Tab-separated table of C-alpha atoms in Angstrom:
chain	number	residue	atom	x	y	z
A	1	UNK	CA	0.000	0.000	0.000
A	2	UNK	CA	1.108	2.888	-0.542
A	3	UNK	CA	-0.986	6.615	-0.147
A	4	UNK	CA	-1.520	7.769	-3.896
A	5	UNK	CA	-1.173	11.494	-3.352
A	6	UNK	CA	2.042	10.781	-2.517
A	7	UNK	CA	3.230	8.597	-5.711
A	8	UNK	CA	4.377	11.443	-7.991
A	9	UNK	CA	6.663	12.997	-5.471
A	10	UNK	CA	8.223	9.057	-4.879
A	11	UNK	CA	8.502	8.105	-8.420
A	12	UNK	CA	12.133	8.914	-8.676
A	13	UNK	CA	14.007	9.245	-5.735
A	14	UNK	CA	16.984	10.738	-7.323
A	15	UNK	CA	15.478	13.971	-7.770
A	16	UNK	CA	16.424	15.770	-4.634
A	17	UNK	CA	15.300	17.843	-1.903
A	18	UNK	CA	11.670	17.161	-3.073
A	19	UNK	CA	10.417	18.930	0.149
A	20	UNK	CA	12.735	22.304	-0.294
A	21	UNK	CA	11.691	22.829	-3.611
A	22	UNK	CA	8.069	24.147	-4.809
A	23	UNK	CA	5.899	22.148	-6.725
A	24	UNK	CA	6.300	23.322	-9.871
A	25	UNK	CA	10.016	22.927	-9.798
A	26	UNK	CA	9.647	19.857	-8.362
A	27	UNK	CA	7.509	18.576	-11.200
A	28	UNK	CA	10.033	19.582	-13.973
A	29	UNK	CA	12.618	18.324	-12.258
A	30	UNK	CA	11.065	15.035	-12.037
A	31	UNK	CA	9.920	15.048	-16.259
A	32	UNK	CA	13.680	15.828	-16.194
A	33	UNK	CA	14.820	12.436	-14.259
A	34	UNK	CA	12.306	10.469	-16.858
A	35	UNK	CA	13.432	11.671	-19.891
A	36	UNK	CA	16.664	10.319	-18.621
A	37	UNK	CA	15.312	7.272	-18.020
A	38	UNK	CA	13.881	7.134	-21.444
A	39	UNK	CA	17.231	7.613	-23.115
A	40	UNK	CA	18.020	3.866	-21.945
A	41	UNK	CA	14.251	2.033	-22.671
A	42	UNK	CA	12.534	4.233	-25.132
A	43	UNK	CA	9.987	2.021	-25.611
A	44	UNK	CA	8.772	1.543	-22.033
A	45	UNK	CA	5.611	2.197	-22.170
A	46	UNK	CA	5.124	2.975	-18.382
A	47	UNK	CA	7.819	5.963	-18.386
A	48	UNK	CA	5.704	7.677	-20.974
A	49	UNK	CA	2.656	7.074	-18.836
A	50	UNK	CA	4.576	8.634	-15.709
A	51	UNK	CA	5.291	12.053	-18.144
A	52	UNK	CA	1.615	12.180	-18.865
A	53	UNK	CA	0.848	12.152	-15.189
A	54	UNK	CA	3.610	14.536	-14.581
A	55	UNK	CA	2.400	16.924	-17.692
A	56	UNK	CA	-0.982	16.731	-16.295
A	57	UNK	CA	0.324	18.180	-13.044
A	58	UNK	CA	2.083	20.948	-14.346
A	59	UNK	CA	-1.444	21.702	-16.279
A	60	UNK	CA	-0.162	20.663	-19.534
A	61	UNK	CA	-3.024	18.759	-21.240
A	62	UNK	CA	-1.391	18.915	-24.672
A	63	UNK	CA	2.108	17.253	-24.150
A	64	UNK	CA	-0.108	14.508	-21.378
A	65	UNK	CA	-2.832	13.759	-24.434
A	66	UNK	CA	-0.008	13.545	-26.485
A	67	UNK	CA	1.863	10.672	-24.715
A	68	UNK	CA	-1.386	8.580	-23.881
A	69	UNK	CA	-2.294	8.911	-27.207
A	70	UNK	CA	1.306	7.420	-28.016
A	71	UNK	CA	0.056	4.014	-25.498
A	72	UNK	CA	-2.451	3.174	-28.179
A	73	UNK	CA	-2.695	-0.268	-29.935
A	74	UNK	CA	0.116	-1.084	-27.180
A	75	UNK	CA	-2.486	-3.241	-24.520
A	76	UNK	CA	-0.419	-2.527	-21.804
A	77	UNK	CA	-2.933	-1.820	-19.136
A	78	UNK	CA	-2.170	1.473	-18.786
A	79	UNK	CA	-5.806	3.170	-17.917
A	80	UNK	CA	-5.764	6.540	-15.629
A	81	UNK	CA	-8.071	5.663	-13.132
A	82	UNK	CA	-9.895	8.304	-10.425
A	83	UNK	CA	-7.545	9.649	-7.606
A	84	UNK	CA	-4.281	8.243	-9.215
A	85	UNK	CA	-3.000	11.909	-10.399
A	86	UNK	CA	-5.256	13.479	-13.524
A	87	UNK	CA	-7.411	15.136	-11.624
A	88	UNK	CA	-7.093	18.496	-12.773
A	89	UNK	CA	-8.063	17.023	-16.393
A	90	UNK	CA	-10.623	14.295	-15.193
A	91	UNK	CA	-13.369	16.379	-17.133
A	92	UNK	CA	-12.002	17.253	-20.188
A	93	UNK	CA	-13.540	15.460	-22.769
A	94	UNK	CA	-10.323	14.906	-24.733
A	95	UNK	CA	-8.963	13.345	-22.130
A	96	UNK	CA	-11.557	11.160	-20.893
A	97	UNK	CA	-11.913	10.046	-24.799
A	98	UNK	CA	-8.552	9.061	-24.902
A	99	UNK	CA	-8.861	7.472	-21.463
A	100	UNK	CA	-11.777	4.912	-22.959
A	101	UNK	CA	-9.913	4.162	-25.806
A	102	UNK	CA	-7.355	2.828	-23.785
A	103	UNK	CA	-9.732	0.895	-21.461
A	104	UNK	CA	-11.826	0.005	-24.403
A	105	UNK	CA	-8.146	-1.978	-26.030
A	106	UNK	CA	-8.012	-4.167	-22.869
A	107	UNK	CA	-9.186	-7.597	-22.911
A	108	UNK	CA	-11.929	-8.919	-20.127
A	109	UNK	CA	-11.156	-12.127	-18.665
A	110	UNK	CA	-13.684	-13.851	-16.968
A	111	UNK	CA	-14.793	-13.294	-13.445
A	112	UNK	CA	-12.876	-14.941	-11.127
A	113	UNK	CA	-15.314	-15.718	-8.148
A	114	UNK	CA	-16.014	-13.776	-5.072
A	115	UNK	CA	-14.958	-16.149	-2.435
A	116	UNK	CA	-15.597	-14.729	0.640
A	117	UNK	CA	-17.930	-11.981	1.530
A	118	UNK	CA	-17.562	-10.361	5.150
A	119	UNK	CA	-19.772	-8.483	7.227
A	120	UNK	CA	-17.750	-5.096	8.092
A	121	UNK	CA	-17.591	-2.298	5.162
A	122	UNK	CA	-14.806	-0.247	7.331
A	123	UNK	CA	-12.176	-2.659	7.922
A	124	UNK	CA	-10.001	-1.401	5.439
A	125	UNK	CA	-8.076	-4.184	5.014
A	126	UNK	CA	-4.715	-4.165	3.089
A	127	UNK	CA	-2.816	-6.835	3.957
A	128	UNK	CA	-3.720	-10.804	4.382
A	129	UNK	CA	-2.213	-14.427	4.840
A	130	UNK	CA	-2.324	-17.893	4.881
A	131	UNK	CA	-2.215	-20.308	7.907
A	132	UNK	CA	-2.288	-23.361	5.906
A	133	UNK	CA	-2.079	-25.555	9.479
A	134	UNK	CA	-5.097	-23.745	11.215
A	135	UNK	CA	-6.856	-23.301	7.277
A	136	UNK	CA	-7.806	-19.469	8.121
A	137	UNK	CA	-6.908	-15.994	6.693
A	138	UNK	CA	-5.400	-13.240	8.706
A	139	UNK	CA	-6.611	-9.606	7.462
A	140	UNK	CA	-4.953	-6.175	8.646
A	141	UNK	CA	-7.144	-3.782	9.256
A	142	UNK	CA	-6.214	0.449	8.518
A	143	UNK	CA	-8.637	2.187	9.786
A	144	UNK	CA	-9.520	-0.343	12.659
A	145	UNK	CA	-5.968	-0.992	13.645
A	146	UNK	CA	-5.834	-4.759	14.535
A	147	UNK	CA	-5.949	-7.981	13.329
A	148	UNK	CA	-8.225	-10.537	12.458
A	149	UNK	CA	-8.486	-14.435	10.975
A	150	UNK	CA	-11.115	-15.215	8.567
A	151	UNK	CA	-12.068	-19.261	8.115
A	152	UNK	CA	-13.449	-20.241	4.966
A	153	UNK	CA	-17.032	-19.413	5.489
A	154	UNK	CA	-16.358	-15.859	6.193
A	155	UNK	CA	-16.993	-16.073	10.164
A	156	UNK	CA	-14.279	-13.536	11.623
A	157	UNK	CA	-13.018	-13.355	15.134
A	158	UNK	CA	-10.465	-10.796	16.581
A	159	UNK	CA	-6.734	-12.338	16.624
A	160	UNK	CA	-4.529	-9.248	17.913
A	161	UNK	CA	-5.805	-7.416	21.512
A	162	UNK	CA	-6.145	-3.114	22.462
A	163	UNK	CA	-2.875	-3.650	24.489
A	164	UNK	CA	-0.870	-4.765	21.568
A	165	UNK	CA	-1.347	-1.148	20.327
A	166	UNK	CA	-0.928	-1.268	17.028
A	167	UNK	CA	-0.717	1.556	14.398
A	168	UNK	CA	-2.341	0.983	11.257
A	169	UNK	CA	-1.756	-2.938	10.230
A	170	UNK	CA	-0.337	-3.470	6.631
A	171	UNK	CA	1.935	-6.318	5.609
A	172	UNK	CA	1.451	-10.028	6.732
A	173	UNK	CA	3.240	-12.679	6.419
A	174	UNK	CA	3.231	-16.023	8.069
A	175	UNK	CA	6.055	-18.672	8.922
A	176	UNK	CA	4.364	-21.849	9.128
A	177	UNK	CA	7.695	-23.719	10.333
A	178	UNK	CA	8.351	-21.176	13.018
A	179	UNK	CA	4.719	-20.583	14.346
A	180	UNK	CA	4.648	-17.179	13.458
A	181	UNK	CA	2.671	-13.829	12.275
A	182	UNK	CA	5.009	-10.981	11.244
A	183	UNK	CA	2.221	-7.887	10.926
A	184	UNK	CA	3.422	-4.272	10.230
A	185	UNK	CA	1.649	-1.562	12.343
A	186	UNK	CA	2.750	1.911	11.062
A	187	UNK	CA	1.393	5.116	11.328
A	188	UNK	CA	3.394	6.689	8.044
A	189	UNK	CA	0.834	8.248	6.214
A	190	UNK	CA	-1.217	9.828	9.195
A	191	UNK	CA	-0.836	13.119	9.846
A	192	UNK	CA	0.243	12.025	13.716
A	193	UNK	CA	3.174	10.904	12.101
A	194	UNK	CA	4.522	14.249	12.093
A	195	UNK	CA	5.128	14.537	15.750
A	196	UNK	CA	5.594	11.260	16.457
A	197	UNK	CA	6.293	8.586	13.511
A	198	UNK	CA	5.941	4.665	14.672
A	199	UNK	CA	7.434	1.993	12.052
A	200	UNK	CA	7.074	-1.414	13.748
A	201	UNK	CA	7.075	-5.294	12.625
A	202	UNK	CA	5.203	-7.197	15.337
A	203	UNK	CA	5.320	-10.922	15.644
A	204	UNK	CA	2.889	-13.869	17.467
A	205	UNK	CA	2.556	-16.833	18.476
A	206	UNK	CA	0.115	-18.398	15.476
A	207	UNK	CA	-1.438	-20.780	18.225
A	208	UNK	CA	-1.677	-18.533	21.639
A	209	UNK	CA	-2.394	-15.308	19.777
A	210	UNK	CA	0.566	-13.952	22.417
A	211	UNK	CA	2.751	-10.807	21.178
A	212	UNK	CA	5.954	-12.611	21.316
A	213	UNK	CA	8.583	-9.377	19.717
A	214	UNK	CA	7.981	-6.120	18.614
A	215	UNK	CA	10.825	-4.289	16.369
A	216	UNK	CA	10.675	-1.025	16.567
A	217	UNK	CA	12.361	0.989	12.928
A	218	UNK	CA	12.748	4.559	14.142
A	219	UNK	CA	14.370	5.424	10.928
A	220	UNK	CA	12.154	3.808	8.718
A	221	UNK	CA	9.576	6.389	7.007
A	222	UNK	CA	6.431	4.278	6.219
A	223	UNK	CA	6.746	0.446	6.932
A	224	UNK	CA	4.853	-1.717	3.893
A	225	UNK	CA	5.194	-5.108	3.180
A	226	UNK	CA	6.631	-7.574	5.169
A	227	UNK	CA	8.079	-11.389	3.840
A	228	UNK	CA	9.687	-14.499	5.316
A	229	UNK	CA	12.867	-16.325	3.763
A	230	UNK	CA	13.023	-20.196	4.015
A	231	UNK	CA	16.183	-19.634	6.596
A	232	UNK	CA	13.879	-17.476	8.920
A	233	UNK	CA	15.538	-13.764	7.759
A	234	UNK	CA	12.355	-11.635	7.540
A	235	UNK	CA	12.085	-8.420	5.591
A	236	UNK	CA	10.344	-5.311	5.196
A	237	UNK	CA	9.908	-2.866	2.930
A	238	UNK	CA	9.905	1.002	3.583
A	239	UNK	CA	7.677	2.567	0.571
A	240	UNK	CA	8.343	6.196	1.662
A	241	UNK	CA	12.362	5.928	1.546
A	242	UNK	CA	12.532	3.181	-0.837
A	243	UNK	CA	14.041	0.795	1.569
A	244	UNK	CA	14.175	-2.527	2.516
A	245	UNK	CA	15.155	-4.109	6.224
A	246	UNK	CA	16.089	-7.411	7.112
A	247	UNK	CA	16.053	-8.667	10.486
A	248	UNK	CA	18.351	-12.030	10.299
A	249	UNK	CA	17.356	-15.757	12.158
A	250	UNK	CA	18.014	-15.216	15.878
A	251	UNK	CA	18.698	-11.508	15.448
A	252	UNK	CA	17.275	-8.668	17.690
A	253	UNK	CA	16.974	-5.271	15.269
A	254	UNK	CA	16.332	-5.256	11.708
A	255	UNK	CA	18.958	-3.541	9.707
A	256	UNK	CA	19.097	-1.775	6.483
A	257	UNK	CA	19.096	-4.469	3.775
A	258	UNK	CA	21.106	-2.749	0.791
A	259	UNK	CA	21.644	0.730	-0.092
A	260	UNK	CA	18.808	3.445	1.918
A	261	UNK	CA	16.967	4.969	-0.679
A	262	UNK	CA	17.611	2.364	-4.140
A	263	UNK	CA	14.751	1.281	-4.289
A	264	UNK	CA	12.188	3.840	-5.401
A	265	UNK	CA	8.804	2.896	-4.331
A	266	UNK	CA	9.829	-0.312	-2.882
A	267	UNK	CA	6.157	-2.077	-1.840
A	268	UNK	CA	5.755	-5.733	-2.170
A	269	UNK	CA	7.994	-8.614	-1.426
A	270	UNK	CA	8.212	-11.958	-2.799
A	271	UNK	CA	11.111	-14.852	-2.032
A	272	UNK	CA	11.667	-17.691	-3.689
A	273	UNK	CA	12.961	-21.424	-2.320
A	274	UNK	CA	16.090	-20.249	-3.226
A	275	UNK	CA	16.322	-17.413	-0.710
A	276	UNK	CA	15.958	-14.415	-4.130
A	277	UNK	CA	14.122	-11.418	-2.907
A	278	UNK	CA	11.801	-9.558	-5.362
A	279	UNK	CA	11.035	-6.285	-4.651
A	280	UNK	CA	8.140	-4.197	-6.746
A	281	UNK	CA	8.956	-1.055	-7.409
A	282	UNK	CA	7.393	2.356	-9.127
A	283	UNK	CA	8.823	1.731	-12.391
A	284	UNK	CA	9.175	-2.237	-12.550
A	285	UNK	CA	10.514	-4.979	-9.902
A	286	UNK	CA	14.394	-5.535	-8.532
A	287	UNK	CA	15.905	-8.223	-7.771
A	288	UNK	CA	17.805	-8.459	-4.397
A	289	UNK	CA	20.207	-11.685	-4.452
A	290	UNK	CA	23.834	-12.145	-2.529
A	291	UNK	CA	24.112	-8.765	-2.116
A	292	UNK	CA	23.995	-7.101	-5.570
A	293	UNK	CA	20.995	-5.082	-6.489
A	294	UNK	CA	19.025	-5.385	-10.085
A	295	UNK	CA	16.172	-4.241	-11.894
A	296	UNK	CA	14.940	-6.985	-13.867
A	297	UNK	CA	14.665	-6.210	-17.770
A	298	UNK	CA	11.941	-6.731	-19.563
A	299	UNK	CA	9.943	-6.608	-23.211
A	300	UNK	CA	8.574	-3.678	-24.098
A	301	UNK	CA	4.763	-5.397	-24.342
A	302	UNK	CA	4.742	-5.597	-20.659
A	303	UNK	CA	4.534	-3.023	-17.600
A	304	UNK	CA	5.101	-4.444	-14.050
A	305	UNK	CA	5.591	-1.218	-12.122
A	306	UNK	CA	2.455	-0.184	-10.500
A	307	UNK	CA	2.602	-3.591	-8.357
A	308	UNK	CA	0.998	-4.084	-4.939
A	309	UNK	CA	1.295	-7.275	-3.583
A	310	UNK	CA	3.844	-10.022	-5.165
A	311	UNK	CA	4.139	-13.366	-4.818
A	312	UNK	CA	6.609	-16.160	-5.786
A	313	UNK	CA	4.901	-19.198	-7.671
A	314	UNK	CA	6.117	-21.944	-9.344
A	315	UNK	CA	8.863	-20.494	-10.717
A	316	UNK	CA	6.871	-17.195	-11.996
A	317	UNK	CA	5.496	-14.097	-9.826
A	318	UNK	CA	1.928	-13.102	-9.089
A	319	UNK	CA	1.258	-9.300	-8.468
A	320	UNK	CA	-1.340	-7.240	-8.115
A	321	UNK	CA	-1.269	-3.552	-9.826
A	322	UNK	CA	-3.327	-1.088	-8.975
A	323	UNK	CA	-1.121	1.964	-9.501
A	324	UNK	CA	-1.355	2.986	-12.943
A	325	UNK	CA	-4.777	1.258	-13.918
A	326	UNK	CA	-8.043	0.495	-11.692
A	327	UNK	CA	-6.717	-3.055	-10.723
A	328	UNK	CA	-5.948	-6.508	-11.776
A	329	UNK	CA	-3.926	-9.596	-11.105
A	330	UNK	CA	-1.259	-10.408	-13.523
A	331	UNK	CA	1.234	-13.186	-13.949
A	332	UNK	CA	4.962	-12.218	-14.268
A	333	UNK	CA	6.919	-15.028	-16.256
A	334	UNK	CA	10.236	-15.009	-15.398
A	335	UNK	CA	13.552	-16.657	-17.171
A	336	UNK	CA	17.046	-16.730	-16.896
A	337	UNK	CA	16.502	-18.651	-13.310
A	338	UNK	CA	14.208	-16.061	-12.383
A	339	UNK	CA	16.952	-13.102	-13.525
A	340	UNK	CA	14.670	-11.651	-16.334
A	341	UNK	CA	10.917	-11.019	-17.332
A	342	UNK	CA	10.273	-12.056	-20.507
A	343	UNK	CA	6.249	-11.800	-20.590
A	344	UNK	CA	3.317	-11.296	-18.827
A	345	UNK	CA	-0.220	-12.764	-18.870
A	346	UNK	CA	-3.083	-10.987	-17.069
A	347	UNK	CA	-5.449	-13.160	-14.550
A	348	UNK	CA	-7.873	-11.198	-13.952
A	349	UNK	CA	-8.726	-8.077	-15.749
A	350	UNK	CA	-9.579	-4.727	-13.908
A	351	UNK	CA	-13.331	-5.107	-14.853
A	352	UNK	CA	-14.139	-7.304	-12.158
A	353	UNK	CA	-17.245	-5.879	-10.237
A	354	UNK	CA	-15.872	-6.512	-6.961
A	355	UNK	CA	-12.509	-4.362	-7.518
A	356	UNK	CA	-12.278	-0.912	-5.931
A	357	UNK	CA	-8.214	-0.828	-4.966
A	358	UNK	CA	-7.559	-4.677	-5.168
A	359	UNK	CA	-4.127	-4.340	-2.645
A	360	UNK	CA	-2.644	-8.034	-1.461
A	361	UNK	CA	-3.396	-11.862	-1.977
A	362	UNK	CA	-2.502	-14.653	-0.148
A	363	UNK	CA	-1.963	-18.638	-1.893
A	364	UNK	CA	-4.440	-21.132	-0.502
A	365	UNK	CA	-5.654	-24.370	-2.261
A	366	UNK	CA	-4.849	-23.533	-5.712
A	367	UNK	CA	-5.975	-19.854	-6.257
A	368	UNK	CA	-4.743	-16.438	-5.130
A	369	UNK	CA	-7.354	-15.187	-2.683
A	370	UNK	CA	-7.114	-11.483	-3.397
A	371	UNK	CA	-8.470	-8.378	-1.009
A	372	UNK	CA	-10.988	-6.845	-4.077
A	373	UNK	CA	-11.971	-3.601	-2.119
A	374	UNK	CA	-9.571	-2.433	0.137
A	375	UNK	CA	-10.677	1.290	0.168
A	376	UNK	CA	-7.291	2.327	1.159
A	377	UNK	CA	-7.550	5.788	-0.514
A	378	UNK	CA	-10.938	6.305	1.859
A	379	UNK	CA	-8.363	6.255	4.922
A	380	UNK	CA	-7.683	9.929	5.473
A	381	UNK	CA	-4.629	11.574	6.999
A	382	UNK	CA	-6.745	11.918	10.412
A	383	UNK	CA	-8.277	8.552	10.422
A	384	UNK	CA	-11.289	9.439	9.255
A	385	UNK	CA	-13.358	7.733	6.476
A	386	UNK	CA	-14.488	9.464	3.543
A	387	UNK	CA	-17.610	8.834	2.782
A	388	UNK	CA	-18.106	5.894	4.809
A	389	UNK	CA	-21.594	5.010	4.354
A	390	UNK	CA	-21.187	3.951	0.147
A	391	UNK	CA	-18.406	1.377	1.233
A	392	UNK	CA	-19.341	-1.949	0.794
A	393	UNK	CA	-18.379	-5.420	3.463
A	394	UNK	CA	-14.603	-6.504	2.393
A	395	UNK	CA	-14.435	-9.347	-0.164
A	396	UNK	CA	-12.019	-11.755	-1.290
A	397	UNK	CA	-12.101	-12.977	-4.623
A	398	UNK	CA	-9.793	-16.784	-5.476
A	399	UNK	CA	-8.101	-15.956	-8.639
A	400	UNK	CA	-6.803	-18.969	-10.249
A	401	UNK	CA	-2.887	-18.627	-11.095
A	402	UNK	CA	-3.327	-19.638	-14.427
A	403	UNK	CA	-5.685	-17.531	-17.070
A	404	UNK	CA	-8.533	-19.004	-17.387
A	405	UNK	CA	-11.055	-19.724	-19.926
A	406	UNK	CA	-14.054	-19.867	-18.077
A	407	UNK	CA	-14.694	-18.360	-14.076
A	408	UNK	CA	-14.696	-21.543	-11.866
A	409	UNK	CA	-18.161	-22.120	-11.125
A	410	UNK	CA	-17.166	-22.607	-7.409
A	411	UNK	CA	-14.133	-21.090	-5.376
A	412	UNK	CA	-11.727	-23.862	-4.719
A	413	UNK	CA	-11.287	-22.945	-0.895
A	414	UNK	CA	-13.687	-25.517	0.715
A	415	UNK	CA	-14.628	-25.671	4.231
A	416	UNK	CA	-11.678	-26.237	7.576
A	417	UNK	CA	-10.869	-30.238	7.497
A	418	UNK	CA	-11.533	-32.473	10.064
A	419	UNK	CA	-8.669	-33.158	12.031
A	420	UNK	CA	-8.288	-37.054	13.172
């Protein structure tokens, strides 16, 4: 997750001193950093999307017409979408004809189903896992500021307690072999953060519910997405510094896992068998393996910034974008021993009903069951909800990991097992 307002001033951290510099200069220097960029993958489609956005904020609707108009006939899911940056041309009809033209180019894919329907519209709920042993979903709530576990019939009951006092709960993760829930609990993107900022991974027992650790980050900016290696190293992304910490097996701090600052809009995490870490990023997704840093490259038919939540499976990655198009759940093949991206197949297209800022997923029984309508961009600086009472009850929707040609006329998750 992280707070859209804010995306345009994190695109590209190598502009500098965004705060000490007005907008407007800001904004130029930032079309600056991505013509740069461009120099080096002309044909990335998302970098021309990012100087629309940036043209549109400057109030030029000529130059941002001109390079949406240069996405067509590409199908690269590039759609502006409400509150992700052209506001100021929302009602222009130009714009909003180019806009359906480049909705109207991407294919529908069939429904995947709705899963699991709960009961609350104001959870807010961005982050979720798996506890394959106890066959229940955890879900962190934003605006509510705990945590809860979901069964497969939707029946919730409260998992974290008041005295835990957490923040706002993002990132989950769960280590089956060690018992554990690693949660994030931040208060980043609240106004209270700017007298007193909290950046914390907290972890549990799985079985007694009991807050076992709590690691405090008090350099860390705004805490994400959190992710457990094989070995037991656990890491975290910070999406406001572009950062990523890794607190090592048996280890009592996290510390700075590569370079502070490389990793511009780091968000989701993903690690494979082999201990790689994949990290999504504004403009695509790095690769994080013995040390060395890399953005993975990639064909110019595919666009895998934007990502949310990330996933390692069977040798590919699953992510969900919801950055630079209304949402959908794609399917990142990857070659070279998972070194390179060389296509991309979408899973379920952004026309889903039950999508209004799809965030995270979690991989249970064959699908990827995927937090449809988060509402995150409802959350307000102050805590409050805007307007609260259209919201609808959080669902989860199974999205099968391989396209599909028909919608499964049943999710796969089935009712908890008997244990003998």
């Amino acid at each position: 997750m992280m707070r859209r307002f804010l995306w345009i001033l994190a695109l590209f951290a190598a502009v500098p001193a965004w705060g000490q510099e007005d907008g407007q200069a800001a904004l130029r220097a930032q079309l600056a950093r991505i013509a740069e960029l461009r120099t080096s993958r002309p044909g990335d489609g998302l970098l021309a999307y990012y100087q629309a956005l940036t043209h549109a904020a400057l109030g030029d609707k000529g130059a941002a017409l001109a390079q949406l108009r240069g996405l067509l006939g590409r199908h690269l899911g590039l759609i502006p979408a409400p509150g992700l940056g052209f506001e100021g041309l929302w009602e222009d009809a130009d714009f909003q004809a180019v806009r359906r033209q480049l909705e109207a180019e991407e294919e529908r894919t069939p429904d995947a189903p709705v899963a699991i329907r709960l009961t609350d519209p104001k959870l807010i709920p961005e982050g979720i896992a798996w506890d394959g042993k106890g066959r229940r979903f955890f879900l962190g709530s934003i605006a509510q500021r705990k945590i809860l576990t979901v069964d497969p019939r939707g029946r919730t009951r409260n998992f974290s307690r008041t005295r835990d006092h957490l923040d706002a709960v993002l990132g989950l993760a769960v280590d089956a072999q060690r018992n554990r829930l690693y949660a994030v609990s931040t208060n980043g993107f609240e106004a209270a953060a700017a007298t007193a900022r909290r950046n914390a991974v907290v972890a549990y027992d799985l079985r007694s519910r009991r807050r076992i650790a709590r690691f405090d980050i008090a350099e860390a900016l705004q805490l994400n997405d959190v992710a457990v290696a094989p070995d037991g190293t656990v890491y975290v992304s910070d999406s406001a510094a572009g950062s990523v910490y890794r607190l090592p097996p048996g280890a009592r701090d996290f510390v700075p896992h590569g370079k502070t600052g490389a990793l511009p809009g780091a968000n989701g995490l993903a690690v494979a068998p082999d201990g790689k870490l994949y990290v999504t990023l504004d403009t695509g997704i790095a690769l994080m393996e013995g040390g060395t840093l890399q953005r993975l490259s990639q064909p110019d038919t595919v666009v895998t910034g934007c990502l949310d939540g990330l996933y390692w499976y069977e040798g590919d990655l699953l992510g969900i974008q919801n950055g630079c198009n209304p949402g959908r759940v794609v399917r990142i093949r990857l070659g070279e021993q998972g070194r390179q991206i060389v296509g991309l197949q979408v899973l379920q297209s952004h026309h889903h009903a039950a999508f209004d800022e799809p965030t995270t997923g979690a991989l249970a029984d064959g699908a990827l069951y995927v937090i449809a309508n988060s509402y995150v961009g409802r959350h307000q600086p102050d805590g409050s909800l805007k307007d609260p009472a259209t919201l609808q009850p959080t669902a989860l929707v199974a999205v099968p990991p391989a396209p599909a040609t028909a919608a499964p006329a049943s999710p796969p998750l089935g009712p908890p097992r008997r244990r003998r």
